[in-house]
Amino acid sequence: MNLIKHKPLPLLKCKTIHELPGRIRVFCRALEFLPEFQSSIEERLNEFSFIEKATVNPISKRILIFYSKDKIKKEHLIDQIENTIANYSIIAFQRERSKNNRLTVNERRLQEEPIANILRNVALSTFSLIYSFAKRANYSKLGNNTKIYTSFPSISSLILSFSIFKSGIKSLIQDKRPNADTLSAASIVASIISKNPISALTIILLADIAELLTSYSMNRTRKAISGMISTGEEFVWKETANKKLVKTNIEEIKQGDIIAVHTGEKISVDGTVIQGDALVDQSSISGEYMPASIQKNHKVFAGSIVQNGTIKIITEKTKDETAVSRIIHMVEEASQNKARVQNMADKFSAQLIPLNFVLSAIVFLITKSPIRALNMLIIDYSCGLRLSTATALSAAISTGARNGILFKGSNFLESIAEADSLIFDKTGTLTLGTPKLESIIPTSKYSKDSILQYTAAAEETSKHPIASAILDKLKYQDINIPSHSDIKIHTARGVETKVENSIIRVGSERFMKENQISIAEYRNSIHSLSMKGQNIAFVAKDNYLIGILGVLDPLRDNMKKAINRLRFIGIDDIVLLTGDQEYQAEVVANRMTLDRFESELLPEDKARFTLNLQSKGSKVVMVGDGINDAPALAYADVGIALGGKRTDIAMEAADITITSDDPLMVPQTFLLAKKTMQIVRQNFATAIGVNSIGLILGAIGILPVFWGAFMHNMTTIAVVGNSLRLIFHDMDKKR
């Protein structure tokens, strides 16, 4: 394996191959994965007035352009070519990822095999092993007799390992390299040939148990996703031709059907509202903690909850086509498509093991000395590299776990150490996800406490996040709620009640206008709160505005420090992705001095942004906490689920889980990974350097076998000891 990797041209980047005045030929790797879009790309390019003719060749990954050099500069022309190809970036990137996976190894897709079948295999291999142990005395009597090859343990080993042999041979034929099943198959054959078939059965049982655990984990992930964001409704209210509502099984709903959803029910389809208005909690899809005011012509998604009101929806997507199902599909596909970084030491040592046999043969042929040849086998790179690397990774994972950082695999230590871009979710990640009453602006003679009391009276029974923030504030200040009449809810607009014969209204700007309550003279105050990222509610008594409330989702403590430390570590592109409105995202991005932000995104938009970033050569880490973050967490090179409020699905989709709510643990995770890879590189240099010297000295006869073995083993002890330093790594957040 090459220690120095040649970094390929980013997927969407175009490179000039040859140019003449008015003629240019460019190279772009993405074209390799877009052969069926050749005509489409040519049409897009030929639409530009400054391009006379464009010819795309996906096989050579080149584009020949004839253009008017008087109308456009070469640099701008290449930008336009890259922008055109970027329209196909998602497809190109996904296909590149699939190709890289095939070039690595072709493993069995365990999630496609029923867990019942794997359980059956475990039971059969367990029975075969127990039976063979009970009869081992009979097999030992066979000695060197070839009948051992037709004994029960030998035959059962070959039958039970059929799928292993099939996968292992397929990998050798298709990918020209072994996979995990190839190695298992080789071990099984070696055990049988060496007349120890019970060992073969042991290997099969361990492989079956590993498959069972893997399949169980995948199955649990799938159920967690479905359970967390399922529509939860088996039946819906379907409108018939005569305008009556009939209770109908969700499986019978088709595109074009009209369904009604009432207060407290979950929406079971993706569609467009054709009648009614409602307050809808779309947090499972958008991540926005504030319920959306949904009216006619608004889009709604399965899995959302109608908090107040009734709406009729014309169905556009059902079952596996809904946004919920797409989230499930994207997470599952990402977990399979993500390139599995093989352990660096194992790959390197595996390639060097044959070298020892070749060196041994060459030394023996030249020197005729079996002692020198034996030295070539005793001094090998494999032992020190594999043990020290495994120790370093295990020690780092253990240290992380002690500090509340859970790694799903050692390969993510390497991936996060190489990262250069970081994506943050907003709600619940950068912010606490719990709204607080931040501002009370009196607009008349009433005090802030009086405004708070009137507001609490109107919001006492509401489940709206603003109501929760107001009631929390009231409890904190130990203020009593005044007596009031029944509360009247105006869906998606506001609430009202009577206090001392006066009507108290709390709600949106629309609600105020409906009741002829003027707010025009307070535009400056409203604008000021909006610029601070606060959600605004108005409080009125009878026909006069008495106060303006501002509710804010506070930023996490230490988040600014965490971002500063991440930049110091070397993360030079930090992005905010959120389902919130643009002005709220802009306020947070500015306060955190982030490089850029994208707002009002669905989960699939976050995943698409992540893939686009990766396709341009970036190593991406995504930090989130919610269901809506799951696809992006899964598609990123490394996904991090942060905090005690993270959802189960975010934890399942992420590669690293930080149990603490302290953002400073994010840069500490990067530092631990970087130190781990630094120690691994030190061990590589030491093991390869010292053992290479030993091989040279042994080959020329200066180093005896005993001292060759001593040098080799002491080097191994030294590099393993170096790795053990990670156990004592200080993750003090103040450092």
Short mmCIF file of C-alpha atoms in Angstrom, two decimals, residues 556-726:
data_model
loop_
_atom_site.label_atom_id
_atom_site.label_comp_id
_atom_site.label_asym_id
_atom_site.label_seq_id
_atom_site.Cartn_x
_atom_site.Cartn_y
_atom_site.Cartn_z
CA ARG A 556 -25.55 26.30 23.57
CA ASP A 557 -23.00 27.43 26.12
CA ASN A 558 -19.41 27.14 24.83
CA MET A 559 -20.54 26.74 21.20
CA LYS A 560 -18.58 29.79 20.08
CA LYS A 561 -15.46 28.47 21.86
CA ALA A 562 -15.95 25.08 20.20
CA ILE A 563 -16.11 26.63 16.72
CA ASN A 564 -12.99 28.74 17.38
CA ARG A 565 -11.09 25.63 18.47
CA LEU A 566 -12.27 23.70 15.42
CA ARG A 567 -10.86 26.41 13.17
CA PHE A 568 -7.57 26.30 15.08
CA ILE A 569 -7.44 22.52 14.57
CA GLY A 570 -7.72 23.01 10.81
CA ILE A 571 -11.42 22.88 9.89
CA ASP A 572 -11.57 25.70 7.33
CA ASP A 573 -15.19 25.38 6.14
CA ILE A 574 -17.99 25.41 8.74
CA VAL A 575 -21.57 25.45 7.41
CA LEU A 576 -25.02 25.73 9.01
CA LEU A 577 -27.88 23.67 7.54
CA THR A 578 -31.35 24.13 9.03
CA GLY A 579 -35.05 23.80 8.39
CA ASP A 580 -35.61 27.16 10.11
CA GLN A 581 -36.49 30.39 8.33
CA GLU A 582 -33.75 32.38 6.65
CA TYR A 583 -33.61 35.31 9.07
CA GLN A 584 -33.25 32.96 12.06
CA ALA A 585 -30.48 30.98 10.35
CA GLU A 586 -28.69 34.20 9.35
CA VAL A 587 -28.67 35.50 12.92
CA VAL A 588 -27.16 32.27 14.27
CA ALA A 589 -24.61 32.01 11.44
CA ASN A 590 -23.46 35.59 12.03
CA ARG A 591 -23.21 35.20 15.80
CA MET A 592 -21.16 32.01 15.38
CA THR A 593 -19.09 33.50 12.49
CA LEU A 594 -19.85 30.51 10.30
CA ASP A 595 -18.71 30.52 6.68
CA ARG A 596 -22.22 30.15 5.20
CA PHE A 597 -25.67 28.78 5.82
CA GLU A 598 -28.63 27.17 4.06
CA SER A 599 -32.15 27.52 5.47
CA GLU A 600 -35.62 26.00 5.09
CA LEU A 601 -34.17 22.60 4.15
CA LEU A 602 -35.80 19.18 4.22
CA PRO A 603 -33.74 16.14 5.32
CA GLU A 604 -33.09 15.15 1.71
CA ASP A 605 -31.80 18.69 1.00
CA LYS A 606 -29.28 18.34 3.83
CA ALA A 607 -28.15 15.00 2.42
CA ARG A 608 -27.86 16.50 -1.07
CA PHE A 609 -25.76 19.40 0.22
CA THR A 610 -23.48 16.92 2.00
CA LEU A 611 -23.00 14.85 -1.15
CA ASN A 612 -22.28 17.97 -3.23
CA LEU A 613 -19.61 19.03 -0.76
CA GLN A 614 -18.02 15.57 -0.86
CA SER A 615 -18.13 15.46 -4.66
CA LYS A 616 -15.84 18.50 -4.74
CA GLY A 617 -13.16 16.71 -2.75
CA SER A 618 -14.07 17.74 0.80
CA LYS A 619 -13.96 15.36 3.76
CA VAL A 620 -17.20 16.17 5.55
CA VAL A 621 -18.24 15.80 9.19
CA MET A 622 -21.91 16.39 10.06
CA VAL A 623 -23.03 17.24 13.61
CA GLY A 624 -26.75 16.89 14.43
CA ASP A 625 -29.22 15.53 16.91
CA GLY A 626 -32.60 14.94 15.30
CA ILE A 627 -34.53 12.65 12.97
CA ASN A 628 -34.28 15.22 10.21
CA ASP A 629 -30.48 15.07 10.44
CA ALA A 630 -30.30 11.29 9.97
CA PRO A 631 -29.75 11.17 6.16
CA ALA A 632 -26.98 13.81 6.27
CA LEU A 633 -25.37 12.09 9.28
CA ALA A 634 -25.36 8.83 7.36
CA TYR A 635 -24.04 10.26 4.07
CA ALA A 636 -21.26 12.35 5.63
CA ASP A 637 -17.77 10.87 5.91
CA VAL A 638 -18.36 11.03 9.66
CA GLY A 639 -21.68 11.73 11.36
CA ILE A 640 -21.68 12.95 14.98
CA ALA A 641 -24.82 12.82 17.15
CA LEU A 642 -24.43 15.45 19.88
CA GLY A 643 -26.03 15.78 23.30
CA GLY A 644 -28.38 14.08 25.70
CA LYS A 645 -31.45 15.20 23.71
CA ARG A 646 -30.40 13.47 20.50
CA THR A 647 -32.98 11.12 18.99
CA ASP A 648 -32.44 7.37 18.73
CA ILE A 649 -32.43 7.55 14.94
CA ALA A 650 -29.71 10.24 14.95
CA MET A 651 -27.65 8.00 17.20
CA GLU A 652 -28.23 5.00 14.92
CA ALA A 653 -27.34 6.93 11.76
CA ALA A 654 -24.28 8.65 13.24
CA ASP A 655 -20.80 7.15 13.32
CA ILE A 656 -19.87 8.88 16.58
CA THR A 657 -22.16 9.74 19.51
CA ILE A 658 -21.21 12.38 22.08
CA THR A 659 -23.33 11.83 25.18
CA SER A 660 -22.43 15.19 26.73
CA ASP A 661 -24.30 18.40 25.92
CA ASP A 662 -21.02 20.34 25.98
CA PRO A 663 -20.02 21.45 22.42
CA LEU A 664 -16.35 21.54 23.47
CA MET A 665 -16.36 17.74 23.19
CA VAL A 666 -16.59 18.13 19.39
CA PRO A 667 -13.10 19.66 18.98
CA GLN A 668 -11.82 17.21 21.62
CA THR A 669 -13.03 14.37 19.40
CA PHE A 670 -11.04 15.81 16.49
CA LEU A 671 -7.95 16.18 18.67
CA LEU A 672 -8.18 12.58 19.90
CA ALA A 673 -8.49 11.31 16.32
CA LYS A 674 -5.58 13.41 15.08
CA LYS A 675 -3.32 12.26 17.93
CA THR A 676 -4.28 8.65 17.26
CA MET A 677 -3.32 8.87 13.59
CA GLN A 678 -0.10 10.68 14.51
CA ILE A 679 0.87 7.77 16.79
CA VAL A 680 -0.09 5.25 14.08
CA ARG A 681 2.23 7.03 11.63
CA GLN A 682 5.03 7.02 14.23
CA ASN A 683 4.57 3.29 14.69
CA PHE A 684 4.63 2.71 10.94
CA ALA A 685 7.91 4.57 10.56
CA THR A 686 9.48 2.74 13.51
CA ALA A 687 8.32 -0.75 12.60
CA ILE A 688 9.19 -0.45 8.93
CA GLY A 689 12.53 1.26 9.56
CA VAL A 690 13.88 -1.08 12.27
CA ASN A 691 12.61 -4.28 10.64
CA SER A 692 14.01 -3.23 7.26
CA ILE A 693 17.44 -2.82 8.87
CA GLY A 694 17.01 -6.24 10.50
CA LEU A 695 16.15 -7.85 7.15
CA ILE A 696 19.20 -6.33 5.46
CA LEU A 697 21.55 -7.37 8.27
CA GLY A 698 20.04 -10.86 8.37
CA ALA A 699 20.34 -11.30 4.60
CA ILE A 700 24.06 -10.48 4.56
CA GLY A 701 24.71 -12.74 7.56
CA ILE A 702 25.64 -10.12 10.17
CA LEU A 703 22.52 -10.60 12.31
CA PRO A 704 22.00 -14.10 13.80
CA VAL A 705 18.49 -15.58 13.98
CA PHE A 706 18.28 -15.08 17.76
CA TRP A 707 19.13 -11.38 17.59
CA GLY A 708 16.89 -10.94 14.57
CA ALA A 709 14.00 -12.32 16.61
CA PHE A 710 15.02 -10.15 19.57
CA MET A 711 15.12 -6.98 17.43
CA HIS A 712 11.79 -7.79 15.83
CA ASN A 713 10.01 -8.50 19.12
CA MET A 714 11.48 -5.51 20.95
CA THR A 715 10.35 -3.27 18.09
CA THR A 716 6.86 -4.70 18.42
CA ILE A 717 6.88 -4.06 22.19
CA ALA A 718 8.10 -0.50 21.61
CA VAL A 719 5.41 0.44 19.10
CA VAL A 720 2.66 -1.20 21.16
CA GLY A 721 3.91 0.74 24.19
CA ASN A 722 3.78 3.93 22.13
CA SER A 723 0.16 3.18 21.28
CA LEU A 724 -0.72 2.65 24.93
CA ARG A 725 0.00 6.33 25.56
CA LEU A 726 -3.47 7.05 24.18
#
